[in-house]
Coordinates of C-alpha atoms in Angstrom, one line a residue:
M11 CA 159.0 164.6 154.1
N12 CA 158.0 163.1 157.4
E13 CA 154.7 161.3 158.2
A14 CA 153.0 164.5 159.5
A15 CA 153.7 166.3 156.2
R16 CA 152.6 163.4 154.1
A17 CA 149.3 163.2 156.1
T18 CA 148.8 167.0 155.7
T19 CA 149.5 166.7 151.9
V20 CA 146.8 164.0 151.5
L21 CA 144.3 166.0 153.7
L22 CA 144.8 169.3 151.8
V23 CA 144.6 167.7 148.3
G24 CA 141.4 165.9 149.4
T25 CA 139.9 169.1 150.8
M26 CA 140.8 170.9 147.6
L27 CA 139.0 168.3 145.4
V28 CA 135.9 168.4 147.6
W29 CA 135.8 172.2 147.5
L30 CA 136.2 172.3 143.7
S31 CA 133.4 169.7 143.3
V32 CA 130.9 171.1 145.7
S33 CA 131.4 174.7 144.6
G34 CA 131.2 173.8 140.9
T35 CA 134.5 175.5 140.2
Y36 CA 135.9 172.3 138.7
A37 CA 133.7 172.9 135.6
R38 CA 136.2 175.6 134.6
Y39 CA 138.9 173.0 134.2
V40 CA 137.4 169.7 133.3
R41 CA 134.2 168.3 131.8
V42 CA 131.2 168.4 134.1
E43 CA 130.7 164.7 133.7
V44 CA 133.7 164.0 135.9
G45 CA 132.5 166.1 138.8
W46 CA 131.2 163.1 140.8
M47 CA 134.5 161.3 140.3
L48 CA 136.4 164.3 141.8
L49 CA 134.1 164.4 144.7
V50 CA 134.5 160.7 145.5
A51 CA 138.2 161.0 145.2
G52 CA 138.3 164.0 147.4
V53 CA 136.2 162.4 150.1
L54 CA 138.4 159.3 150.1
L55 CA 141.6 161.4 150.4
V56 CA 140.1 163.5 153.2
G57 CA 139.2 160.3 155.1
L58 CA 142.7 158.8 154.5
G59 CA 144.3 162.1 155.5
L60 CA 142.4 162.2 158.8
V61 CA 143.3 158.7 159.6
C62 CA 147.0 159.5 158.9
V63 CA 146.9 162.6 161.0
K64 CA 145.2 160.7 163.9
R65 CA 147.8 158.0 163.7
T66 CA 150.7 160.6 163.7
L67 CA 149.3 162.4 166.7
A68 CA 148.7 159.2 168.6
S69 CA 152.3 158.1 167.9
R70 CA 153.7 161.3 169.1
W71 CA 151.6 161.2 172.3
M72 CA 152.8 157.7 173.0
A73 CA 156.4 158.7 172.5
H74 CA 156.0 161.6 174.8
V75 CA 154.3 159.5 177.5
G76 CA 157.1 157.0 177.2
G77 CA 159.7 159.6 177.8
R78 CA 161.2 159.5 174.3
G79 CA 159.8 162.9 173.4
D80 CA 161.4 164.9 176.2
H81 CA 164.8 165.3 174.5
P82 CA 164.4 165.0 170.7
D83 CA 167.5 164.9 168.7
R84 CA 168.4 167.6 166.1
G85 CA 167.6 165.3 163.2
S86 CA 164.0 165.0 164.4
D87 CA 163.7 168.8 164.8
A88 CA 165.0 169.4 161.3
E89 CA 162.7 166.8 159.8
H90 CA 159.7 168.3 161.7
A91 CA 160.6 171.8 160.6
H92 CA 161.0 170.7 157.0
G93 CA 157.6 168.9 157.1
T94 CA 155.9 171.9 158.6
G95 CA 157.3 174.1 155.9
V96 CA 156.0 171.8 153.1
A97 CA 152.6 171.8 154.8
W98 CA 152.5 175.6 154.8
L99 CA 153.4 175.7 151.1
L100 CA 150.6 173.2 150.3
L101 CA 148.1 175.3 152.4
A102 CA 149.1 178.4 150.4
A103 CA 148.3 176.5 147.2
V104 CA 144.9 175.6 148.5
V105 CA 144.2 179.2 149.6
A106 CA 145.2 180.4 146.2
L107 CA 142.5 178.3 144.6
L108 CA 139.9 180.3 146.6
V109 CA 140.7 183.0 143.9
A110 CA 140.2 180.5 141.1
P111 CA 141.1 181.7 137.5
P112 CA 138.1 182.0 135.2
A113 CA 137.2 179.5 132.4
L114 CA 138.8 179.9 129.0
G115 CA 137.7 183.1 127.4
S116 CA 138.5 185.7 124.7
Y117 CA 142.2 185.9 125.5
G118 CA 142.8 182.5 124.0
I119 CA 140.9 183.3 120.7
D120 CA 143.5 183.9 117.9
R121 CA 146.2 182.5 120.3
N122 CA 145.1 178.9 120.7
A123 CA 143.5 176.4 118.4
T124 CA 140.1 177.3 116.9
L125 CA 137.8 174.9 115.1
T126 CA 138.3 175.1 111.3
V127 CA 135.8 173.1 109.2
A128 CA 136.4 172.4 105.5
A129 CA 133.5 172.4 103.1
G130 CA 132.1 169.0 102.3
G131 CA 129.0 167.2 101.0
Q132 CA 125.6 167.2 102.5
T133 CA 125.5 165.6 106.0
F134 CA 122.9 167.4 108.0
D135 CA 119.1 167.2 107.6
P136 CA 117.3 170.6 107.1
L137 CA 116.3 172.4 110.2
P138 CA 112.6 172.3 111.0
Q139 CA 110.6 175.3 109.9
G140 CA 108.5 177.6 112.1
Q141 CA 110.6 177.4 115.2
T142 CA 113.9 178.7 116.5
A143 CA 116.6 176.0 116.7
P144 CA 119.1 176.3 119.7
M145 CA 122.4 174.8 118.8
P146 CA 126.1 174.7 119.9
L147 CA 128.5 176.9 118.0
R148 CA 130.4 173.8 116.9
E149 CA 127.3 172.5 115.1
F150 CA 126.7 176.0 113.6
N151 CA 130.2 175.8 112.1
L152 CA 129.7 172.3 110.8
R153 CA 126.4 173.1 109.2
A154 CA 127.9 176.2 107.7
A155 CA 130.5 174.1 105.9
D156 CA 128.0 171.4 105.0
N157 CA 126.8 172.0 101.4
D158 CA 127.3 175.7 101.8
G159 CA 124.9 175.9 104.8
K160 CA 121.9 174.6 102.9
S161 CA 120.6 172.8 106.0
F162 CA 119.9 176.1 107.7
G163 CA 117.3 177.2 105.2
S164 CA 115.5 180.2 106.7
T165 CA 115.1 178.8 110.2
P166 CA 116.4 181.1 112.9
V167 CA 119.0 179.7 115.3
R168 CA 119.9 180.6 118.9
L169 CA 123.5 180.6 120.0
T170 CA 124.9 181.1 123.5
A171 CA 128.5 182.1 123.8
F172 CA 130.9 184.8 125.1
V173 CA 132.0 187.9 123.2
A174 CA 135.4 187.7 121.6
K175 CA 137.6 190.6 120.5
P176 CA 136.4 191.9 117.1
D177 CA 138.6 191.2 114.1
D178 CA 137.0 193.8 111.8
A179 CA 134.4 196.5 111.5
T180 CA 131.5 194.3 110.2
G181 CA 130.3 193.2 113.6
F182 CA 131.7 191.3 116.5
R183 CA 132.5 187.7 117.2
I184 CA 131.2 185.3 119.7
A185 CA 133.0 182.1 120.7
R186 CA 132.7 179.0 122.9
Y187 CA 135.2 176.3 123.7
Q188 CA 134.9 172.6 123.3
I189 CA 136.9 170.3 125.5
A190 CA 137.5 166.6 125.2
C191 CA 138.8 166.1 128.7
C192 CA 140.1 169.4 130.3
A193 CA 140.7 173.0 129.5
A194 CA 144.2 172.2 128.3
D195 CA 142.9 170.5 125.2
G196 CA 140.2 173.2 124.5
S197 CA 139.5 174.5 121.0
A198 CA 137.1 177.3 120.2
S199 CA 134.3 177.7 117.6
V200 CA 133.8 181.3 116.4
V201 CA 130.9 183.0 114.8
R202 CA 130.7 186.6 113.5
V203 CA 127.6 188.4 114.6
I204 CA 126.4 191.0 112.0
G205 CA 123.4 193.3 111.7
W206 CA 123.3 194.3 115.4
T207 CA 122.5 198.0 115.6
G208 CA 123.1 198.5 119.3
S209 CA 126.3 198.9 121.1
P210 CA 128.3 195.6 121.1
P211 CA 128.5 193.8 124.4
S212 CA 131.8 194.0 126.2
V213 CA 134.5 191.4 125.6
D214 CA 134.0 188.1 127.6
Q215 CA 130.3 189.0 128.3
W216 CA 128.1 186.0 127.8
V217 CA 125.2 186.6 125.4
T218 CA 122.3 184.6 123.7
V219 CA 122.0 185.6 120.1
T220 CA 119.1 184.7 117.8
G221 CA 119.4 185.2 114.0
T222 CA 119.7 183.5 110.6
F223 CA 122.8 182.0 108.9
R224 CA 124.7 184.0 106.4
A225 CA 127.5 182.5 104.4
S226 CA 131.0 184.1 104.7
T227 CA 133.7 183.8 102.1
D228 CA 136.4 185.0 104.5
G229 CA 136.6 184.1 108.2
P230 CA 134.0 182.4 110.4
P231 CA 130.4 181.9 109.4
E232 CA 128.0 184.8 110.1
L233 CA 124.7 185.2 112.0
L234 CA 122.4 188.0 111.0
T235 CA 121.0 189.0 114.3
S236 CA 117.4 189.5 115.2
S237 CA 117.8 189.7 119.0
L238 CA 120.5 189.7 121.6
T239 CA 120.3 189.1 125.3
V240 CA 123.0 189.6 127.8
I241 CA 123.2 186.7 130.3
S242 CA 125.3 185.5 133.2
A243 CA 128.0 182.9 132.5
P244 CA 126.5 179.4 132.4
T245 CA 127.5 176.8 135.0
N246 CA 129.1 174.8 132.2
P247 CA 131.1 177.2 130.0
Y248 CA 132.1 174.5 127.5
E249 CA 130.3 172.6 124.9

């Protein structure tokens, strides 16, 4: 790879990082907390790439003015053609990201790791009475396994997640992924929604569901629904 191709590589990678950061698309792949790091890295790479491109163009101009560029040898032509081809391939990869794949969704449920919580002793304090408690699906699963879900009491909870493929006729499932670093290490928490009399939302549709905890002897914990609202996908799809 010649100097022009190396400069193009750095410039394209930097541009891709800046676009992912500014557009928010990066949140589909990594935790939102690292967004500023990607932006800083992208800006630095763009700056470095521009410096390298400028130096390459200046070098070629000086060679041409000095008469060394009038009759380039075949080796230089081959190297230039190879570098140009690599640059086009890199450009194609960047263009492909304009049609970015979605965040992890229902396809991975039952295929990838899901959160499984074993029953244990009491850990959580009881939820406050007289108000709805919003909570992540992971906490819902942990509370369900904690002392048979005693900490829920009769307090309604509110969960936000996407609809997963149903596994039986008792209701439908909702799920949300947790990631430690990036989507590659994602694992999903799953809750079965029961008691909903309307038509179930379509698979991968995001919803906010309010209801009360119901213990389940088989499968994920259950939420007896009192209300359901269809929403747009959140900016941060992971917990």
